[in-house]
XYZ file of C-alpha atoms in Angstrom:
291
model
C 55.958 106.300 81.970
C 55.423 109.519 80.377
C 57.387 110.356 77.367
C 59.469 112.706 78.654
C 60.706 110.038 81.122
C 60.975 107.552 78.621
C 63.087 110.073 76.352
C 65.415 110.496 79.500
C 65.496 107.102 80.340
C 67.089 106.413 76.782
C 69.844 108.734 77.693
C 70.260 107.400 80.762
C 70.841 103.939 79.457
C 73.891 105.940 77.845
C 75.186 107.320 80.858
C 75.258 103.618 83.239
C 76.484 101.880 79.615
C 79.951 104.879 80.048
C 79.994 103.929 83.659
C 80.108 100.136 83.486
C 82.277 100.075 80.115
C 84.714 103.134 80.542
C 86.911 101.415 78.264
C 84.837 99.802 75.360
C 83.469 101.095 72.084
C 82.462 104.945 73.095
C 81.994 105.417 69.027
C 79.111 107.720 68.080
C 77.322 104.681 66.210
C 77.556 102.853 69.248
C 76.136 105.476 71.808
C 73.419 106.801 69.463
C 72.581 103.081 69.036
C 72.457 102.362 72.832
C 69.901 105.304 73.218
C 68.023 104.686 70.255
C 68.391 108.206 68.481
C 70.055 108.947 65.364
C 73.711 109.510 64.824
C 72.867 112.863 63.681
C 71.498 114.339 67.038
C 72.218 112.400 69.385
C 75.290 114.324 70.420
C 73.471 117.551 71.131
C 70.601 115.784 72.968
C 72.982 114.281 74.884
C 75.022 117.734 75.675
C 71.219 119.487 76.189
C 70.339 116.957 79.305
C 73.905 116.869 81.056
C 75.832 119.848 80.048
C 78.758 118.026 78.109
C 79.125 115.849 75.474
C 79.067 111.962 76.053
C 82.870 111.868 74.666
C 83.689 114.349 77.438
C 81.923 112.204 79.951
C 83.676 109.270 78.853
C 87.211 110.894 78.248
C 86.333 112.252 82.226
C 85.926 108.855 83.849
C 89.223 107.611 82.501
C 91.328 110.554 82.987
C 89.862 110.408 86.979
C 90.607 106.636 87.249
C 94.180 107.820 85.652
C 94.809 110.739 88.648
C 93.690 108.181 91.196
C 96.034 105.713 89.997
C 99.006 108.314 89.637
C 98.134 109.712 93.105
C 97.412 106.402 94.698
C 99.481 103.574 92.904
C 103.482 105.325 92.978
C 104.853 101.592 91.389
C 102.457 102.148 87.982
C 104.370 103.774 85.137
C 102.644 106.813 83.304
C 103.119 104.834 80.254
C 101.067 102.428 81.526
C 98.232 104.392 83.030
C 98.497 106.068 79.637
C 97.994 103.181 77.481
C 95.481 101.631 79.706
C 93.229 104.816 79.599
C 93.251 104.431 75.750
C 95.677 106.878 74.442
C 98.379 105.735 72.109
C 101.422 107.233 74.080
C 102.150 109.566 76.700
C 102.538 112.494 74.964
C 98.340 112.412 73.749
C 97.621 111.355 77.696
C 99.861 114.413 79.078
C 97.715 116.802 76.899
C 94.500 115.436 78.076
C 95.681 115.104 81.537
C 96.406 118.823 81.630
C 93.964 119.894 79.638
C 91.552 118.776 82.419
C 93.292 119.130 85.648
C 95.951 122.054 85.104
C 99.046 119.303 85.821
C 101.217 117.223 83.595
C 100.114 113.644 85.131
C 103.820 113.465 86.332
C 103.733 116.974 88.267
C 99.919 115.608 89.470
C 101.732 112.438 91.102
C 104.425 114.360 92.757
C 102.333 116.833 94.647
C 98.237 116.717 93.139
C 95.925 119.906 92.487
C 93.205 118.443 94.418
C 90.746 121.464 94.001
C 90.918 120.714 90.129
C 90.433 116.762 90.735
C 87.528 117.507 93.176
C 86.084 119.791 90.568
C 86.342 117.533 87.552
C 84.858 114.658 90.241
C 82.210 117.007 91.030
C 80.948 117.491 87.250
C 80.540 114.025 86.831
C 78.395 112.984 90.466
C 76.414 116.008 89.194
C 75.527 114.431 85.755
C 75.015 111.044 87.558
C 72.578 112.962 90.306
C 70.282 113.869 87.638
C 69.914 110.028 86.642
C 66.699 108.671 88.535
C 67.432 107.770 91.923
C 66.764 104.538 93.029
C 63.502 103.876 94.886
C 64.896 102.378 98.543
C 62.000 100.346 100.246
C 61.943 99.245 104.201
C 63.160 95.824 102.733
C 66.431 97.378 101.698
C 67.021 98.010 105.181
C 68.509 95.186 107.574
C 68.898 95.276 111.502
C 72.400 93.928 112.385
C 73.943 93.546 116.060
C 77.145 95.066 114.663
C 80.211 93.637 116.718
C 82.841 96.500 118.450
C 85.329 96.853 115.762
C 88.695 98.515 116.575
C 89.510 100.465 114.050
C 93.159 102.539 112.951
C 91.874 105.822 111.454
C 93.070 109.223 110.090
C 90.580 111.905 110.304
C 90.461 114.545 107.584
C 89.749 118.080 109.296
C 88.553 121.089 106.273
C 87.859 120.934 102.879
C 86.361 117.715 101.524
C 87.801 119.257 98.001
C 91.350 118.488 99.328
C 90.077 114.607 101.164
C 92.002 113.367 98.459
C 95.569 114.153 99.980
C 94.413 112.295 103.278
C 93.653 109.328 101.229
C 97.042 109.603 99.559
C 98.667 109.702 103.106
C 96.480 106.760 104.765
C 96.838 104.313 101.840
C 100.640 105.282 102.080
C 100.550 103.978 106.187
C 98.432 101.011 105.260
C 101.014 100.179 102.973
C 103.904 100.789 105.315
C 102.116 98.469 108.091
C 100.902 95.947 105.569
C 97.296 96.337 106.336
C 95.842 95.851 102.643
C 91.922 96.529 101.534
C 91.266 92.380 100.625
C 92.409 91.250 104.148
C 91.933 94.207 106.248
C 88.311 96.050 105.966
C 87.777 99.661 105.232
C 85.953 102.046 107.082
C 84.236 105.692 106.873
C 83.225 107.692 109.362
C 80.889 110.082 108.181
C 80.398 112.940 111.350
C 79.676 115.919 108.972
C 77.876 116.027 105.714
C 79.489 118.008 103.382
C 76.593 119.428 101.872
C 75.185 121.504 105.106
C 78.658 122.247 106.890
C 81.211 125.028 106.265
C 84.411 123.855 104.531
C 86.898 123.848 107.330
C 84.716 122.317 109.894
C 84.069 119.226 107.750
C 85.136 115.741 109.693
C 85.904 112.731 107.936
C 87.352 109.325 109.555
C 89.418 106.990 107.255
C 89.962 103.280 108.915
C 90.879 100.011 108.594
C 90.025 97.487 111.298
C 93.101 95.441 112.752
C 93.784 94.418 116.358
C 97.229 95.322 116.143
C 98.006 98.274 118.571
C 100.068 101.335 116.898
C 102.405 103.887 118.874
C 101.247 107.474 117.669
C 103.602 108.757 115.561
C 103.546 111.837 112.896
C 100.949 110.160 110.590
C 97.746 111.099 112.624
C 96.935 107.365 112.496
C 94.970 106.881 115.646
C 93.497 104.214 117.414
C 89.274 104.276 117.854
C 86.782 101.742 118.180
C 83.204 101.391 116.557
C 80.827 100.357 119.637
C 78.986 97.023 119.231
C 75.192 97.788 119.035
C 72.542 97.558 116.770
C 72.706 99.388 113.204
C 70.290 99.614 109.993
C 72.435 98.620 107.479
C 71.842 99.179 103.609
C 73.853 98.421 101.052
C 74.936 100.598 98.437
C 76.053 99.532 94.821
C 77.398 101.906 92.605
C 79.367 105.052 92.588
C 79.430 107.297 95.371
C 76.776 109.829 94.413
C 74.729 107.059 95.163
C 75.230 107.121 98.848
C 73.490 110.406 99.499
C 69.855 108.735 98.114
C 70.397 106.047 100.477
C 71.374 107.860 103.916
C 68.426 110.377 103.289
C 65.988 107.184 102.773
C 67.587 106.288 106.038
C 67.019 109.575 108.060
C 63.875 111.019 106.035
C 61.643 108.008 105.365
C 63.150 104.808 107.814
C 63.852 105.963 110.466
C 60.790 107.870 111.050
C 58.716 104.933 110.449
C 60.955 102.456 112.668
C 60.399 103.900 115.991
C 63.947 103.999 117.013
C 66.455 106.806 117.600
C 69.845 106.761 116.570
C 73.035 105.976 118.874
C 75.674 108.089 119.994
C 77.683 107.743 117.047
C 78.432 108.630 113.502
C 77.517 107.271 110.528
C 79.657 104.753 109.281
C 80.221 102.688 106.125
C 82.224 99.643 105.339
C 84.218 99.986 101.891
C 83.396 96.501 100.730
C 84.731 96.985 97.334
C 86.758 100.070 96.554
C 87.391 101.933 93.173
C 89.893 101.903 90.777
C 90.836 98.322 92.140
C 86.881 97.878 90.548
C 84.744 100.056 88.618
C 82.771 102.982 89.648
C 79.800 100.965 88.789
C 80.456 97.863 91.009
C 81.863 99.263 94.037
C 79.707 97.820 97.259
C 79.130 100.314 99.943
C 77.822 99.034 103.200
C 76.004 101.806 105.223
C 75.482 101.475 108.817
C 73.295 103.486 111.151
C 73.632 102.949 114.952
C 70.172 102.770 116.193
């Protein structure tokens, strides 16, 4: 490893130790320690490679696990989310809540800014793309005769900086039609990547596979099925930003090599284990490619 590597991977250590332990010691003593520089710099080396400050990074993560559950979880108190993303009372939690997203976390529950969410969220997966990617091999990748799956899904149409809101409206119907993530699996539909499409012609399927049969109604909520076939499957551990390495190993360097062609239909993953019920850091994503 050449030294500027192994300088970065020092700071890197920093980054996945804020990820996996967003609410443990975040002390300078104990960051500069992890990375092995002194206390006295290790602030602005820190703030030099990713653009803020590890505190800011740290306060971040909890204050977007807070929005999530204030958008998401209506039944938790703010006092609660307050207290359990480390400030002493509300009042110190409403600053920082709209210091960051331009809402009081009570005005963000009743109706959310999600441009501001999306663009705090979008600060962080950029720090995290600069980590090292991991290195997928063809070993990674599994062949799977993937059974047809009927699914209930809501598709988000436009932005993927307002997704959020559909989120907020298909965990509400899940709820309503007791369909929850540990006995009922979650699905994505990927049709569109966001990165190469315009805005408002962005697709995006949110599912959860049940055999129970639903009249249309106002929700959107609509019945579809994922074909049975055969699908590459890789797994994904980690926060989303991780996803992107994987389905380009998939398209750029597997598939190529594999001599098959893809299937009439999307991308798809399977939400095995879903943030903020676990950590950025330890949420499974199950990619599938029909083949």
């Amino acid at each position: 490893m050449d030294l500027t590597a192994a300088y970065r991977a020092r700071l890197d250590r920093v980054l996945r130790y804020l990820d996996e332990n967003p609410d443990g010691p975040q002390d300078l003593e104990t960051l500069s320690g992890i990375a092995a520089f002194s206390k006295f710099h290790f602030q602005r080396q820190f703030s030099a490679f990713f653009g803020l400050s590890a505190g800011a990074y740290g306060q971040r993560l909890r204050l977007l696990r807070a929005a999530q559950w204030l958008a998401y979880y209506p039944k938790r108190r703010v006092l609660e989310i307050a207290l359990d993303s480390g400030y002493a009372g509300p009042e110190a939690f409403a600053r920082a809540f709209r210091q960051l997203f331009g809402q009081s976390p009570s005005a963000f529950r009743a109706a959310p800014d999600w441009p501001s969410w999306h663009a705090a969220t979008q600060a962080i997966q950029e720090v995290r793309m600069t980590q090292a990617r991991r290195d997928y091999t063809p070993s990674d990748v599994e062949i799977v005769d993937f059974p047809a799956t009927p699914l209930m899904v809501l598709m988000h149409r436009g932005d993927p900086a307002i997704l959020g809101e559909t989120i907020r409206r298909f965990i509400a119907w899940r709820r309503a039609h007791k369909l929850p993530p540990q006995r009922f699996a979650t699905f994505n539909l990927a049709y569109d990547d966001p990165a190469t499409t315009p805005p408002e012609a962005y697709r995006f399927g949110l599912g959860v596979a049940t055999h129970q049969n639903y009249p249309p109604d106002e929700s959107g909520v609509e019945p579809l099925t994922i074909p049975a076939g055969r699908c590459a499957k890789i797994r994904q551990i980690g926060p989303d930003s991780g996803i992107a390495g994987a389905v380009l190993y998939l398209y750029r360097a597997w598939l190529p090599q594999s001599g098959l062609s893809p299937r009439d239909f999307p991308l798809f993953f399977q939400r095995v284990t879903l943030f903020p019920d676990v950590l950025e850091a330890e949420m499974v994503t199950d990619i599938f490619l029909p083949v």
